[in-house]
Amino acid sequence: MRFEEAQRIKNLPPYLFARIEKVIAEKKEAGIDVISLGIGDPDIPTPQHIITELQKQALVPENHQYPSSVGMLSYRQAVADFYNRRFQVQLDPKSEVVALIGSKEGIAHISWCYLNPGDLVLVPDPGYPVYSGGAILAGAEPYYMPLTAARGFLPDFSAIPEDAARKAKMMFLNYPNNPTGAVADEKFYREAIAFAQKYEILICHDNAYSEVSFDGYSPLSFMQIPGAKEVGIEFSSVSKAYNMTGWRIGWAVGNAEVIEALGRFKSNIDSGQFQAVQYAAMAGLSGPQDAVTANNEIYRERRDIVVDGLNAMGWNLEKPKATFYIWAPVPKGFTSASFAEFVIDKAGVVITPGNGYGEQGEGYFRISITMPKERIVEALERMKKNIGQVEF
Ligand SMILES: *Cc1c(COP(=O)(O)O)cnc(C)c1O
């Protein structure tokens, strides 16, 4: 018997990391100590007070039953309070906040709420693959907005053809940005809002890295910008801020109609997140923030080791102000894939080929600093010793 896959699954792009994963597996089998700077997933544990709250709440029988699919009101209130404290943004927890099973879940599902088959969605390239993946599964068509170094990895709205702008129903934006580490200022968000108003486009801003920043830089929320609530929503979660990627709890905030639609969609798909996990996320959002400060100091030190190390080999990189990624061009004569393979072969270090994030990522690679300092130091030493000086 053969099961014919649905067209929406067949439409998903091919998985580009298969080749590099095979090389990694071969190296490991050969007994080589591979250092992976590929995956962006915090290595530092979740702060103790958050774990303690989960332990306490796991013992409460009421928490063992089905939660509400849009989240407990107290959880949504904690998200609203966080936005008020952190960004001076007022949100109505009842109508402008919905809990998500990680922001990835909402990012994938929002396309199902607003895109019909054949609709266009504006997607950053390079970008987090879930934007296009969710849209393709909903039958829609991504229109890729190139993010180039020349423009600080911000899309150029004036370069979007008139007919594409008219056909577009939604746009994804993500600053601080994965994979480029770029940040956006208020002027950029104002341009995005004006564009969205002109063409009646729903903006979905992904702020997963709002709490991961350095050198005194404090990322904005899209919701701080006048008009944001009329045209859009913002996704985020406790994943990157409090080292809780495995806990699967996040939120969408903003435009009440859109939040309601997403909640209605979810009520047909899932039954929300375990209440004990919601309480734990509340402990993170409402509790002491010193773990965030400590994390950022750890990432800053690692970032400096990577950027200074690569620059000593011939790169000319600036230090990103936010995220735990370093986005860098490959040396002369390499593609993203051939350089990633070269680095694992010569140095036993895994980097992510940039083309995995979109066509515009070709010619780049991403290093994630979610590894202990000693391993990052060793990775850079091995690269220096076995690769040496590079040219562009
Ligand atoms: C990590 C990440 C997310 C998803 O995080 P969740 O754990 O699902 O909340 C969303 N967007 C970007 C750009 C990310 O890097």
PDB file of C-alpha atoms and ligand atoms in Angstrom, residues 40 101-105 107 128 131 174 176-178 206 208-209 236-240 244-245 248-250 325 366, ligand 1:
ATOM      1  CA  GLY A  40      20.322  28.039  18.066  1.00  0.00           C
ATOM      2  CA  ILE A 101       2.422  26.408  22.490  1.00  0.00           C
ATOM      3  CA  GLY A 102       5.654  28.232  21.673  1.00  0.00           C
ATOM      4  CA  SER A 103       5.618  31.107  19.224  1.00  0.00           C
ATOM      5  CA  LYS A 104       6.459  28.699  16.387  1.00  0.00           C
ATOM      6  CA  GLU A 105       2.983  27.209  16.756  1.00  0.00           C
ATOM      7  CA  ILE A 107       3.623  31.627  13.475  1.00  0.00           C
ATOM      8  CA  TYR A 128      13.191  31.687   9.945  1.00  0.00           C
ATOM      9  CA  TYR A 131       7.197  31.810   7.960  1.00  0.00           C
ATOM     10  CA  ASN A 174      11.650  39.575  12.645  1.00  0.00           C
ATOM     11  CA  PRO A 176      16.294  41.252  16.296  1.00  0.00           C
ATOM     12  CA  ASN A 177      16.764  38.942  13.333  1.00  0.00           C
ATOM     13  CA  ASN A 178      17.494  35.268  12.982  1.00  0.00           C
ATOM     14  CA  ASP A 206       8.415  37.982  15.491  1.00  0.00           C
ATOM     15  CA  ALA A 208      11.727  36.027  19.804  1.00  0.00           C
ATOM     16  CA  TYR A 209      15.030  37.761  20.639  1.00  0.00           C
ATOM     17  CA  SER A 236       7.249  36.071  21.225  1.00  0.00           C
ATOM     18  CA  SER A 237       7.926  33.596  23.978  1.00  0.00           C
ATOM     19  CA  VAL A 238       9.925  32.768  27.067  1.00  0.00           C
ATOM     20  CA  SER A 239      12.104  30.386  24.999  1.00  0.00           C
ATOM     21  CA  LYS A 240      15.135  32.550  24.299  1.00  0.00           C
ATOM     22  CA  MET A 244      12.965  27.605  28.023  1.00  0.00           C
ATOM     23  CA  THR A 245      12.940  26.330  24.432  1.00  0.00           C
ATOM     24  CA  ARG A 248       6.772  25.242  24.634  1.00  0.00           C
ATOM     25  CA  ILE A 249       5.011  28.348  25.826  1.00  0.00           C
ATOM     26  CA  GLY A 250       4.681  31.694  24.069  1.00  0.00           C
ATOM     27  CA  TYR A 325      23.940  34.455  16.029  1.00  0.00           C
ATOM     28  CA  ARG A 366      25.566  31.291  10.596  1.00  0.00           C
TER      29      ARG A 366
HETATM   30  C1  LIG B   1      13.535  30.385  18.278  1.00  0.00           C
HETATM   31  C2  LIG B   1      12.697  31.200  17.365  1.00  0.00           C
HETATM   32  C3  LIG B   1      11.302  31.205  17.462  1.00  0.00           C
HETATM   33  C4  LIG B   1      10.463  30.174  18.164  1.00  0.00           C
HETATM   34  O1  LIG B   1      10.536  30.033  19.413  1.00  0.00           O
HETATM   35  P1  LIG B   1       9.449  29.230  20.253  1.00  0.00           P
HETATM   36  O2  LIG B   1      10.281  28.353  21.097  1.00  0.00           O
HETATM   37  O3  LIG B   1       8.545  28.468  19.349  1.00  0.00           O
HETATM   38  O4  LIG B   1       8.719  30.289  20.985  1.00  0.00           O
HETATM   39  C5  LIG B   1      10.575  32.048  16.664  1.00  0.00           C
HETATM   40  N1  LIG B   1      11.194  32.862  15.797  1.00  0.00           N
HETATM   41  C6  LIG B   1      12.511  32.874  15.656  1.00  0.00           C
HETATM   42  C7  LIG B   1      13.110  33.777  14.665  1.00  0.00           C
HETATM   43  C8  LIG B   1      13.312  32.026  16.413  1.00  0.00           C
HETATM   44  O5  LIG B   1      14.623  32.013  16.212  1.00  0.00           O
END
